[in-house]
Short mmCIF file of C-alpha atoms in Angstrom, two decimals:
data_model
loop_
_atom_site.label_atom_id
_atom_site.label_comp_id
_atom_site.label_asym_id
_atom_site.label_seq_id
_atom_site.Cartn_x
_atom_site.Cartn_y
_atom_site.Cartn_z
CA UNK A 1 -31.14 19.09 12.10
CA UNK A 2 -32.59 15.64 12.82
CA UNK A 3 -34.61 13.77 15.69
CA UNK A 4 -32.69 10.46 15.97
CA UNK A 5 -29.51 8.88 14.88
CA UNK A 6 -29.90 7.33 11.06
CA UNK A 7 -32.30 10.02 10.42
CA UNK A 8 -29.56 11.95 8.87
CA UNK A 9 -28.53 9.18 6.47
CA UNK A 10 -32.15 8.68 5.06
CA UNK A 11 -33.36 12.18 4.94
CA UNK A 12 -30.80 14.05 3.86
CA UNK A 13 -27.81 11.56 3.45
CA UNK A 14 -27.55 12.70 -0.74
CA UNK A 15 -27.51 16.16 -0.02
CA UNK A 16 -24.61 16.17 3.11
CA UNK A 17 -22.61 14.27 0.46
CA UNK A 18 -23.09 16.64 -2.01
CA UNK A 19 -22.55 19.71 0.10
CA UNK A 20 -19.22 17.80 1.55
CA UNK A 21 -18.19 17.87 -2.29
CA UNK A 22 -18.56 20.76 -3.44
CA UNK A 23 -16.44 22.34 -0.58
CA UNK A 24 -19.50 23.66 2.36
CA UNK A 25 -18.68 22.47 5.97
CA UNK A 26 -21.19 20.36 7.07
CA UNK A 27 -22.34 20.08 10.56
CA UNK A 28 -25.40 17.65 11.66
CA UNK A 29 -27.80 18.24 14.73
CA UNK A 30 -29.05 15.55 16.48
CA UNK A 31 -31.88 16.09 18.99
CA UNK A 32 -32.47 12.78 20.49
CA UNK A 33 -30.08 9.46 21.48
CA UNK A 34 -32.38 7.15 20.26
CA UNK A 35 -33.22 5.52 23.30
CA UNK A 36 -36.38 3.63 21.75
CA UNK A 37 -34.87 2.32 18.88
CA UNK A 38 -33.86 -1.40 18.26
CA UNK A 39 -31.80 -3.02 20.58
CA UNK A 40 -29.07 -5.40 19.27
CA UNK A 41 -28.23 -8.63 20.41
CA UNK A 42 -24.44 -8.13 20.93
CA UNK A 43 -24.14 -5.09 23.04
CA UNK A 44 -21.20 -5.57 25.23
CA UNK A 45 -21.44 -5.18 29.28
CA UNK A 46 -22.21 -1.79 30.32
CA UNK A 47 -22.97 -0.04 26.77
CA UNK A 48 -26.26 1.38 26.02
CA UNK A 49 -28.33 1.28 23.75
CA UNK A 50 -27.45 5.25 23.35
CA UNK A 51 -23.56 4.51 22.84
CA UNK A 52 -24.31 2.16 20.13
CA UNK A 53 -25.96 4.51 18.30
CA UNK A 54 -23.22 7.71 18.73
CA UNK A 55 -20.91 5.44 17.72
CA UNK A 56 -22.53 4.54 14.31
CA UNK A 57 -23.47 8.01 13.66
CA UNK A 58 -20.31 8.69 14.06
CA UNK A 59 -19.88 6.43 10.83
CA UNK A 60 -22.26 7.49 9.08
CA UNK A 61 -20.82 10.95 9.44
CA UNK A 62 -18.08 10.35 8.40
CA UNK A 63 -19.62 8.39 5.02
CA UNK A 64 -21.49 11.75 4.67
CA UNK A 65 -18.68 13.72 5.18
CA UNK A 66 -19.69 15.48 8.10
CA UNK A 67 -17.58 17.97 9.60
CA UNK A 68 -18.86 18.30 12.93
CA UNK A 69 -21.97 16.55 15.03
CA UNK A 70 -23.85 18.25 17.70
CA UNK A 71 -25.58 16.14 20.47
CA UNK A 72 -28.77 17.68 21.78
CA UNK A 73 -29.05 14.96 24.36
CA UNK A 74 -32.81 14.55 24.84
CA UNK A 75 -34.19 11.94 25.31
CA UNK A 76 -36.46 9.88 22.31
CA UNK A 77 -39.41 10.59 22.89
CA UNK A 78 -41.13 6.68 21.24
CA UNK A 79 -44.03 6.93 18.93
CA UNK A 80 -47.35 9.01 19.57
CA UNK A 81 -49.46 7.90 22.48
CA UNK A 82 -46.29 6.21 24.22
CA UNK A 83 -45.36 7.04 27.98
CA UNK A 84 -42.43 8.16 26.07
CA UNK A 85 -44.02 11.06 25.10
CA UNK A 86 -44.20 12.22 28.69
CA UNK A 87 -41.03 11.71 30.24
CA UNK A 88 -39.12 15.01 31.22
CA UNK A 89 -35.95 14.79 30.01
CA UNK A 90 -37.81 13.61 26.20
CA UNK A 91 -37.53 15.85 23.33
CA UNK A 92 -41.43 16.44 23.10
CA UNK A 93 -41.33 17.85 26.14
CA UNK A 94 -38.79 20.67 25.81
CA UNK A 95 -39.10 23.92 26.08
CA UNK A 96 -39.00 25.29 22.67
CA UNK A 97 -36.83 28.21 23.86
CA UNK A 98 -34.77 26.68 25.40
CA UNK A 99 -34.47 24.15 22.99
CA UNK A 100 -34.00 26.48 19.79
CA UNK A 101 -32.18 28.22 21.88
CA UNK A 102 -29.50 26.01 21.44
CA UNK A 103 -29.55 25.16 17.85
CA UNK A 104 -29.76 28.78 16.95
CA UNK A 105 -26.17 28.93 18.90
CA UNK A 106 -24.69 26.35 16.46
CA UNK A 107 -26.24 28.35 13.28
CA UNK A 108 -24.63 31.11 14.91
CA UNK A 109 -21.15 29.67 15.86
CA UNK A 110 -21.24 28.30 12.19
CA UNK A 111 -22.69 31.09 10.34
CA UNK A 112 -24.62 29.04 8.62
CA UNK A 113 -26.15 29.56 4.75
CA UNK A 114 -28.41 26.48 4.94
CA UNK A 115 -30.81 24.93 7.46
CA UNK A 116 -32.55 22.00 6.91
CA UNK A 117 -35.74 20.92 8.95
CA UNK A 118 -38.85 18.94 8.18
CA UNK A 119 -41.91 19.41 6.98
CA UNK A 120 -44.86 20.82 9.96
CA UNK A 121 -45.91 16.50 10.66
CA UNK A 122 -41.72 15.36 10.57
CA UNK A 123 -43.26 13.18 7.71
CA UNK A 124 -44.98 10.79 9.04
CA UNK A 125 -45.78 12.29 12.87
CA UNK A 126 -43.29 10.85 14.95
CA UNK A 127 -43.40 13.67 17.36
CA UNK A 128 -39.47 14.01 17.92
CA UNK A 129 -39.77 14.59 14.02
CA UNK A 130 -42.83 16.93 14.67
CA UNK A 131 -40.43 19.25 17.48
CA UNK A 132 -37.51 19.12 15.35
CA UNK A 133 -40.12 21.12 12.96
CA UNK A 134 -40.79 23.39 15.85
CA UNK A 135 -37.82 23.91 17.12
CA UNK A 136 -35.93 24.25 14.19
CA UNK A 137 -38.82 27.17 12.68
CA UNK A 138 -38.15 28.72 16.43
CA UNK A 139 -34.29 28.53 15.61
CA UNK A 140 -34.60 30.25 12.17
CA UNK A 141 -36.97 32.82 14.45
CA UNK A 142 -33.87 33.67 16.33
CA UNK A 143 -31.18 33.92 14.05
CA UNK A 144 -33.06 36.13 11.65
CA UNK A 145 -30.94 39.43 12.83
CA UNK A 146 -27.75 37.90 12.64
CA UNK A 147 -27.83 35.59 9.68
CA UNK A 148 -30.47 37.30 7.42
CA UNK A 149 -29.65 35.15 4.27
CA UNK A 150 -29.92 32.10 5.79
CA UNK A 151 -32.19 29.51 3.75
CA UNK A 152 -34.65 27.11 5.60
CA UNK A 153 -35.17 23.82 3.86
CA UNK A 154 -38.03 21.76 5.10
CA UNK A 155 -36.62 17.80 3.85
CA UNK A 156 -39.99 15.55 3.64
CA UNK A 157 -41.11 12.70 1.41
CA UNK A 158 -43.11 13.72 -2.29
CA UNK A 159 -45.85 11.14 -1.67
CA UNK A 160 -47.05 11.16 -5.48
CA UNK A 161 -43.57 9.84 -6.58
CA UNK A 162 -43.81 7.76 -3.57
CA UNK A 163 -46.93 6.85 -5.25
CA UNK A 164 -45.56 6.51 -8.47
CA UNK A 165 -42.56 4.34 -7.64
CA UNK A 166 -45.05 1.56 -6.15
CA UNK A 167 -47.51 1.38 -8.34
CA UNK A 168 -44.37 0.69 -11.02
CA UNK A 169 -42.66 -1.97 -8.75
CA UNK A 170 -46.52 -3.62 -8.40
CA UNK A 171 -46.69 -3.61 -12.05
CA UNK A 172 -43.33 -5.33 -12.12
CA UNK A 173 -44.37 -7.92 -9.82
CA UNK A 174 -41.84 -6.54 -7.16
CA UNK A 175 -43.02 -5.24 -3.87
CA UNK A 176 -41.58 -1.62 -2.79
CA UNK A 177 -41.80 -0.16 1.00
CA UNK A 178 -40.61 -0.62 4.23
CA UNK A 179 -42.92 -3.19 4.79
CA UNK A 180 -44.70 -5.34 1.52
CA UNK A 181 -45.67 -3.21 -1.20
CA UNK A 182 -49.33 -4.49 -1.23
CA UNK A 183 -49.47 -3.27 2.36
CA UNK A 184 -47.69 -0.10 2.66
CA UNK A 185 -50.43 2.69 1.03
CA UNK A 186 -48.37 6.45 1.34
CA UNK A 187 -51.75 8.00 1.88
CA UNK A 188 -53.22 5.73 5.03
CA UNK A 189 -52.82 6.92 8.46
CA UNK A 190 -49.49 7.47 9.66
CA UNK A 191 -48.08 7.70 13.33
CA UNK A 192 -49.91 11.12 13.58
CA UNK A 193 -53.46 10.01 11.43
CA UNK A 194 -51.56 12.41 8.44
CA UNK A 195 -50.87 10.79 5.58
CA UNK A 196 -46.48 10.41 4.50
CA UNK A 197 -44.61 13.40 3.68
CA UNK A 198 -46.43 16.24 1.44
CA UNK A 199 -47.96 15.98 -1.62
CA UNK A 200 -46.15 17.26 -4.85
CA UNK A 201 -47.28 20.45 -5.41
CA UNK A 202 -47.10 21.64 -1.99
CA UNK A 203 -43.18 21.11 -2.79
CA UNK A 204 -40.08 23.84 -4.01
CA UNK A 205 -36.95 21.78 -4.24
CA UNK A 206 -35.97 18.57 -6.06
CA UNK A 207 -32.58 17.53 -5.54
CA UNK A 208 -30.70 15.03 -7.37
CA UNK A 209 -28.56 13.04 -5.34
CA UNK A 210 -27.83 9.95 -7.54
CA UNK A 211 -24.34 10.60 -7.70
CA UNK A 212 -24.34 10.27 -3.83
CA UNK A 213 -26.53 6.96 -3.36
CA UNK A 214 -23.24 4.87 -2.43
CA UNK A 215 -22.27 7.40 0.49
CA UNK A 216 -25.78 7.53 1.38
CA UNK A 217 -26.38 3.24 1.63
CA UNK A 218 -22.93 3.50 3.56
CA UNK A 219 -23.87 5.67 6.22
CA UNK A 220 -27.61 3.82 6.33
CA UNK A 221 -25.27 0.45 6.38
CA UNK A 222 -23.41 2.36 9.41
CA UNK A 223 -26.71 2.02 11.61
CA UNK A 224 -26.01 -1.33 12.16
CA UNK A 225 -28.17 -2.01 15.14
CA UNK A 226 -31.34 -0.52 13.17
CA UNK A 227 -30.56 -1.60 9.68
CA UNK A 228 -29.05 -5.25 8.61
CA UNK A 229 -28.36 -5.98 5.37
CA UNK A 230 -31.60 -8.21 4.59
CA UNK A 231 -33.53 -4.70 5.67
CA UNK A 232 -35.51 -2.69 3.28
CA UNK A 233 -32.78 -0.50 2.70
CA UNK A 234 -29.97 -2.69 2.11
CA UNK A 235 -31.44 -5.63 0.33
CA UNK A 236 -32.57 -3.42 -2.44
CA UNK A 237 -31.30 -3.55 -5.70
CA UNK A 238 -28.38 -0.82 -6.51
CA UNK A 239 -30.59 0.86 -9.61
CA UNK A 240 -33.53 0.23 -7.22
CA UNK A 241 -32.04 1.85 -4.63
CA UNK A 242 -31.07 5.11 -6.39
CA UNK A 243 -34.43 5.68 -8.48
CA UNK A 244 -36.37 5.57 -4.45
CA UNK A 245 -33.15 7.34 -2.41
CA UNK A 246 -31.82 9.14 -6.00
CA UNK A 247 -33.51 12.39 -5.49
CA UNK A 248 -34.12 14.39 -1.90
CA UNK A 249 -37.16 16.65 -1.89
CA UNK A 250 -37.62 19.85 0.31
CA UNK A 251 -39.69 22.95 0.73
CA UNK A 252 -37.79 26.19 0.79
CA UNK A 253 -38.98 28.99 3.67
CA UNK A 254 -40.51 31.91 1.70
CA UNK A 255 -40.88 30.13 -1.40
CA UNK A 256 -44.29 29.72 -3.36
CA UNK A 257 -45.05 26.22 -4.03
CA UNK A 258 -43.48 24.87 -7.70
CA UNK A 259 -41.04 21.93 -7.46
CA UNK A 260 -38.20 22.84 -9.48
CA UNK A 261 -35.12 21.29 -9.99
CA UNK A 262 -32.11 22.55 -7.52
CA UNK A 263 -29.45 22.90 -5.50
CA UNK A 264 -29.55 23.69 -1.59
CA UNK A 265 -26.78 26.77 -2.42
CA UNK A 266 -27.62 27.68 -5.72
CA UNK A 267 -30.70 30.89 -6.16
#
């Protein structure tokens, strides 16, 4: 279950791969049509920004191996403190009922074993990210009856390692971030004043998706309009690439904190 289009590819790209392999349908959520993301320069007469973005998730699906995609339709809801937030139709302003309501119809429909989520800030407070928490804890709420071994997955960000891996690139002389390395501190501020994605031992799941890191740069590739290839993403180095994208870390639902190494569908 994820806010915007490319979310899935990022946040979980490794582990849809995985699951695709080893035989487990796979069916991605999308709240929002990322409405406030970038806007290309070559969208053709009459096509939204919103069709753009279907279409490539579409892609990236299919890189993923996705076996189904569910369109929530809501509208993004921009950073914190945007008008954005308070537009009716946006996904911060659901109804979480009604909202939950509907995802807990697909984990029904699907009768699903795993449901992944983020962590309670969406990792860095975007507040589509921050409802998708909500709504999806609201979902798992509902379903409990009906699908009483279902496992809730909270995907989020271990900031040590994210910690870890820049302080090694600085010491390399290479910078490492979304933005330059020097700059980009995973314990400042983020969109919501919380620092990015949970610390380590606040964490249950690590989950080696190495093997995966070419699906997962193709379906990021497939968000064209959001990621070119002199981004971040895709200007990093291949072994670069899979030691900051190689591993996918989560936080089961009724698990004690104690990152261990795991599978979504293994005990």
């Amino acid at each position: 279950f994820h806010a915007h289009p490319d979310d899935e590819a990022i946040a979980t790209g490794g582990s849809m791969a995985r699951a695709h392999t080893d035989g487990h349908r796979v069916v991605l959520i999308v709240a929002t049509n990322g409405e406030h993301g970038e806007v290309p320069d070559d969208l053709a007469a009459g096509e939204a920004l919103a069709d753009r973005r279907r279409a490539e998730t579409e892609r990236s699906g299919k890189a993923l191996g996705a076996d189904r995609i569910v369109w929530l339709g809501y509208s993004d809801s921009g950073m914190s403190g945007w008008d954005a937030n308070d537009h009716d139709h946006s996904f911060w302003q659901a109804d979480l009922d009604e909202a939950a309501g509907r995802v807990a119809d697909v984990l029904r429909e699907e009768r699903a074993d795993v449901f992944t989520i983020y962590d309670w800030h969406g990792n860095y407070g975007h507040p589509d990210h921050v409802q998708v928490h909500r709504v999806g804890c609201r979902a798992e709420q509902m379903v409990a009856h009906d699908l009483p071994g279902l496992r809730v997955f909270e995907a989020t960000m271990n900031r040590d390692a994210m910690r870890r891996q820049i302080q090694m690139a600085r010491e390399a002389g290479q910078s490492f971030g979304p933005v330059d390395g020097d700059d980009f501190d995973p314990d400042s501020p983020m969109d919501d004043g919380n620092p990015m994605g949970t610390p380590e031992a606040e964490l249950t799941m690590m989950v080696d998706v190495s093997a995966f890191v070419a699906s997962k740069r193709e379906a990021i590739g497939a968000h064209r309009s959001q990621v070119s290839d002199s981004s971040f993403f895709m200007a990093m180095p291949p072994d670069a690439f899979t030691m900051a994208f190689g591993t996918e870390w989560f936080i089961e639902h009724g698990v004690e904190p104690g990152m261990r190494s795991g599978w979504l569908f293994e005990p």
